[in-house]
Coordinates of C-alpha atoms in Angstrom, one line a residue:
Chain A
K1 CA -80.3 17.6 -118.6
N2 CA -77.0 16.8 -120.4
Q3 CA -75.0 14.5 -118.1
V4 CA -72.1 12.1 -118.3
E5 CA -71.8 9.4 -115.6
Q6 CA -68.7 7.2 -115.2
S7 CA -68.4 4.0 -113.2
P8 CA -66.8 2.8 -111.1
Q9 CA -65.5 5.9 -109.3
S10 CA -62.3 4.0 -108.4
L11 CA -60.8 0.7 -109.3
I12 CA -57.8 -1.3 -108.0
I13 CA -56.4 -4.0 -110.2
L14 CA -53.2 -6.1 -110.3
E15 CA -50.5 -5.5 -112.9
G16 CA -51.1 -7.6 -116.1
K17 CA -54.9 -7.8 -115.6
N18 CA -57.5 -6.3 -117.9
C19 CA -60.2 -3.9 -116.9
T20 CA -63.2 -2.0 -118.3
L21 CA -64.4 1.4 -117.4
Q22 CA -67.9 2.6 -118.2
C23 CA -69.4 5.9 -119.4
N24 CA -73.1 6.6 -119.8
Y25 CA -74.4 9.8 -121.2
T26 CA -77.7 11.7 -121.8
V27 CA -76.3 14.3 -124.1
S28 CA -78.4 15.2 -127.0
P29 CA -77.8 15.9 -129.8
F30 CA -74.6 13.9 -129.7
S31 CA -71.4 15.0 -131.6
N32 CA -68.5 12.9 -130.4
L33 CA -67.1 11.1 -127.3
R34 CA -63.5 11.3 -126.1
W35 CA -61.6 9.4 -123.5
Y36 CA -58.7 11.1 -121.7
K37 CA -56.0 9.8 -119.3
Q38 CA -55.0 12.2 -116.6
D39 CA -52.0 11.6 -114.3
T40 CA -52.3 13.4 -110.9
G41 CA -51.5 17.1 -111.3
R42 CA -50.9 16.9 -115.0
G43 CA -52.9 17.8 -118.1
P44 CA -55.2 15.2 -119.7
V45 CA -53.9 13.2 -122.6
S46 CA -56.2 12.2 -125.4
L47 CA -56.7 8.4 -125.8
T48 CA -59.6 8.1 -128.4
I49 CA -62.2 10.3 -130.1
M50 CA -65.3 8.6 -131.6
T51 CA -68.1 10.0 -133.7
F52 CA -71.7 8.7 -133.9
S53 CA -70.8 6.2 -136.7
E54 CA -67.8 4.6 -134.9
N55 CA -68.3 1.5 -132.7
T56 CA -64.7 0.8 -131.7
K57 CA -61.4 2.6 -131.6
S58 CA -58.1 1.4 -130.4
N59 CA -55.0 3.2 -129.2
G60 CA -52.4 0.6 -128.2
R61 CA -53.6 -1.3 -125.2
Y62 CA -56.7 1.0 -124.9
T63 CA -59.9 0.1 -126.8
A64 CA -63.0 2.3 -126.6
T65 CA -66.4 1.2 -127.7
L66 CA -69.5 3.3 -128.4
D67 CA -73.1 2.3 -128.5
A68 CA -75.0 5.4 -129.6
D69 CA -78.4 3.7 -129.3
T70 CA -78.0 3.0 -125.6
K71 CA -75.7 6.0 -125.1
Q72 CA -73.0 4.0 -123.5
S73 CA -69.2 3.8 -124.0
S74 CA -66.6 1.7 -122.4
L75 CA -62.8 1.9 -122.2
H76 CA -61.0 -1.5 -122.1
I77 CA -57.4 -1.6 -120.9
T78 CA -55.5 -4.8 -121.8
A79 CA -52.5 -6.2 -119.8
S80 CA -52.4 -3.3 -117.4
Q81 CA -49.1 -1.7 -116.4
L82 CA -48.2 0.4 -113.4
S83 CA -48.1 3.4 -115.6
D84 CA -51.8 3.0 -116.3
S85 CA -52.5 4.3 -112.8
A86 CA -54.4 7.5 -113.5
S87 CA -57.8 9.1 -113.8
Y88 CA -59.7 8.3 -116.9
I89 CA -62.2 10.9 -118.1
C90 CA -65.1 10.5 -120.5
V91 CA -66.1 13.7 -122.4
V92 CA -69.2 14.0 -124.6
S93 CA -69.7 16.9 -126.9
G94 CA -73.0 18.0 -128.2
G95 CA -76.2 19.4 -126.7
S96 CA -78.1 22.3 -128.0
Q97 CA -75.2 24.7 -127.3
G98 CA -72.5 22.4 -128.8
N99 CA -70.7 22.2 -125.4
L100 CA -68.3 19.7 -123.8
I101 CA -69.8 17.7 -120.9
F102 CA -67.2 16.0 -118.7
G103 CA -67.6 12.9 -116.5
K104 CA -66.1 13.0 -113.0
G105 CA -63.6 10.3 -114.0
T106 CA -62.6 6.8 -112.8
K107 CA -59.5 6.6 -110.7
L108 CA -57.5 3.5 -111.6
S109 CA -54.7 2.1 -109.4
V110 CA -52.6 -0.7 -110.8
K111 CA -50.7 -2.6 -108.1
P112 CA -47.7 -4.8 -108.6
Chain B
D1 CA -44.3 16.8 -123.1
S2 CA -47.3 18.0 -125.2
G3 CA -45.5 21.0 -126.6
V4 CA -48.1 23.4 -124.9
T5 CA -46.5 25.7 -122.4
Q6 CA -48.3 27.5 -119.6
T7 CA -47.1 30.1 -117.2
P8 CA -47.0 30.5 -114.3
K9 CA -47.1 27.0 -112.8
H10 CA -48.4 28.3 -109.5
L11 CA -50.2 31.5 -108.5
I12 CA -51.3 32.5 -105.1
T13 CA -53.4 35.7 -104.7
A14 CA -56.1 37.2 -102.6
T15 CA -59.8 37.6 -103.1
G16 CA -60.8 40.6 -105.2
Q17 CA -57.6 40.6 -107.2
R18 CA -57.0 40.1 -110.9
V19 CA -54.6 37.6 -112.5
T20 CA -53.5 36.7 -116.0
L21 CA -52.6 33.2 -117.1
R22 CA -50.6 32.6 -120.2
C23 CA -50.5 29.8 -122.8
S24 CA -48.4 29.1 -125.8
P25 CA -49.8 26.5 -128.2
R26 CA -47.9 23.8 -130.0
S27 CA -46.1 25.0 -133.0
G28 CA -48.5 25.2 -135.9
D29 CA -51.7 24.9 -133.9
L30 CA -54.2 27.6 -134.5
S31 CA -56.8 26.8 -131.8
V32 CA -56.4 27.4 -128.1
Y33 CA -58.9 26.1 -125.5
W34 CA -59.1 27.0 -121.8
Y35 CA -60.4 24.7 -119.1
Q36 CA -60.9 24.9 -115.4
Q37 CA -60.5 21.8 -113.1
S38 CA -61.7 22.1 -109.5
L39 CA -62.2 19.4 -106.9
D40 CA -65.9 19.8 -106.7
Q41 CA -66.9 20.5 -110.3
G42 CA -64.3 18.5 -112.2
L43 CA -63.1 19.7 -115.7
Q44 CA -65.1 22.4 -117.4
F45 CA -64.6 23.9 -120.8
L46 CA -64.3 27.7 -120.7
I47 CA -63.6 29.1 -124.1
Q48 CA -61.9 28.5 -127.4
Y49 CA -60.0 30.8 -129.8
Y50 CA -59.1 30.0 -133.3
N51 CA -56.5 32.1 -135.2
G52 CA -57.2 35.2 -133.0
E53 CA -61.0 35.0 -133.0
E54 CA -63.4 33.6 -130.3
R55 CA -64.8 30.4 -131.6
A56 CA -66.8 28.7 -128.9
K57 CA -67.9 29.6 -125.4
G58 CA -68.5 27.2 -122.5
N59 CA -69.1 27.9 -118.8
I60 CA -67.0 31.0 -118.6
L61 CA -67.9 33.5 -116.0
E62 CA -68.4 37.2 -116.9
R63 CA -65.5 38.0 -114.5
F64 CA -63.2 35.9 -116.8
S65 CA -62.0 36.9 -120.3
A66 CA -59.5 35.6 -122.8
Q67 CA -57.8 36.6 -125.9
Q68 CA -55.5 35.2 -128.5
F69 CA -52.7 37.3 -129.9
P70 CA -51.3 37.5 -133.5
D71 CA -48.4 35.2 -132.5
L72 CA -51.1 32.7 -131.3
H73 CA -50.3 32.7 -127.7
S74 CA -53.4 33.2 -125.4
E75 CA -54.1 34.8 -122.1
L76 CA -56.9 34.1 -119.6
N77 CA -57.8 37.0 -117.4
L78 CA -59.5 36.3 -114.1
S79 CA -60.8 39.3 -112.1
S80 CA -62.6 40.0 -108.9
L81 CA -61.3 36.6 -107.7
E82 CA -63.3 34.6 -105.2
L83 CA -62.3 31.6 -103.1
G84 CA -64.2 29.3 -105.4
D85 CA -62.0 30.3 -108.3
S86 CA -59.2 28.2 -106.8
A87 CA -58.5 25.5 -109.4
L88 CA -56.2 24.1 -112.0
Y89 CA -56.5 26.0 -115.2
F90 CA -55.5 24.1 -118.3
C91 CA -54.8 25.3 -121.8
A92 CA -55.0 23.0 -124.8
S93 CA -54.2 23.5 -128.4
S94 CA -55.2 21.8 -131.7
A95 CA -54.5 22.3 -135.3
L96 CA -57.9 22.9 -136.6
A97 CA -60.9 25.1 -135.8
G98 CA -63.0 22.1 -134.7
G99 CA -64.1 23.4 -131.3
P100 CA -66.2 21.4 -128.8
V101 CA -68.0 19.4 -131.5
G102 CA -64.9 18.9 -133.7
T103 CA -62.8 15.7 -133.7
D104 CA -59.3 17.2 -133.8
T105 CA -57.0 16.0 -131.0
Q106 CA -56.4 18.5 -128.3
Y107 CA -53.0 18.7 -126.6
F108 CA -53.1 19.9 -123.0
G109 CA -50.5 22.0 -121.2
P110 CA -49.2 21.2 -117.7
G111 CA -51.7 23.7 -116.1
T112 CA -51.5 26.7 -113.8
R113 CA -52.6 26.1 -110.2
L114 CA -54.4 29.1 -108.9
T115 CA -55.0 29.5 -105.1
V116 CA -57.2 32.3 -103.9
L117 CA -56.8 33.1 -100.2

């Protein structure tokens, strides 16, 4: 079954610290993997999009990695800011129907 | 502000009713995607239109339908509403036809919150 699992479910860190969010998937065949940031009650905002051949992609303080062999991705946030408080959603596209499979997200809280 | 607009922001209706949600994509974008976000199921892809034609279908129920008009705005029609249809409905747009397996960036609107009583 095509699934996307994210961990941890929630995370609290202090402002200025780094953190890493995990995404494991079982989607096959794989097309691409996206990370989104979603503030409460608002639409998701695209952070990165990676295809099979890409190992790392950065967007400012956000760096995503992809290991297609182990079917794992991570999102690393450097020097966190209060505005990073949000849910981070991993989305994998692929499967026999060419669908989008969403993870349940990691809720990040950055405290001063 | 993503440039994608959705109306209305909130909608409260009763079971069995029909509603229409509207989306205007970013200027120049030809693709429109519809998503549903509920507390128990998270985000789900419903359907994509590209330049007026249905391009890809996700977990869209038969009671739901969508269309994209010549001016590229899109409408999502939800009928025979059930309590479980209460959710946030997002529209996203992108420049290309990529679809679920494409790599073009999707820009999400602010969403329409639907409450079915």
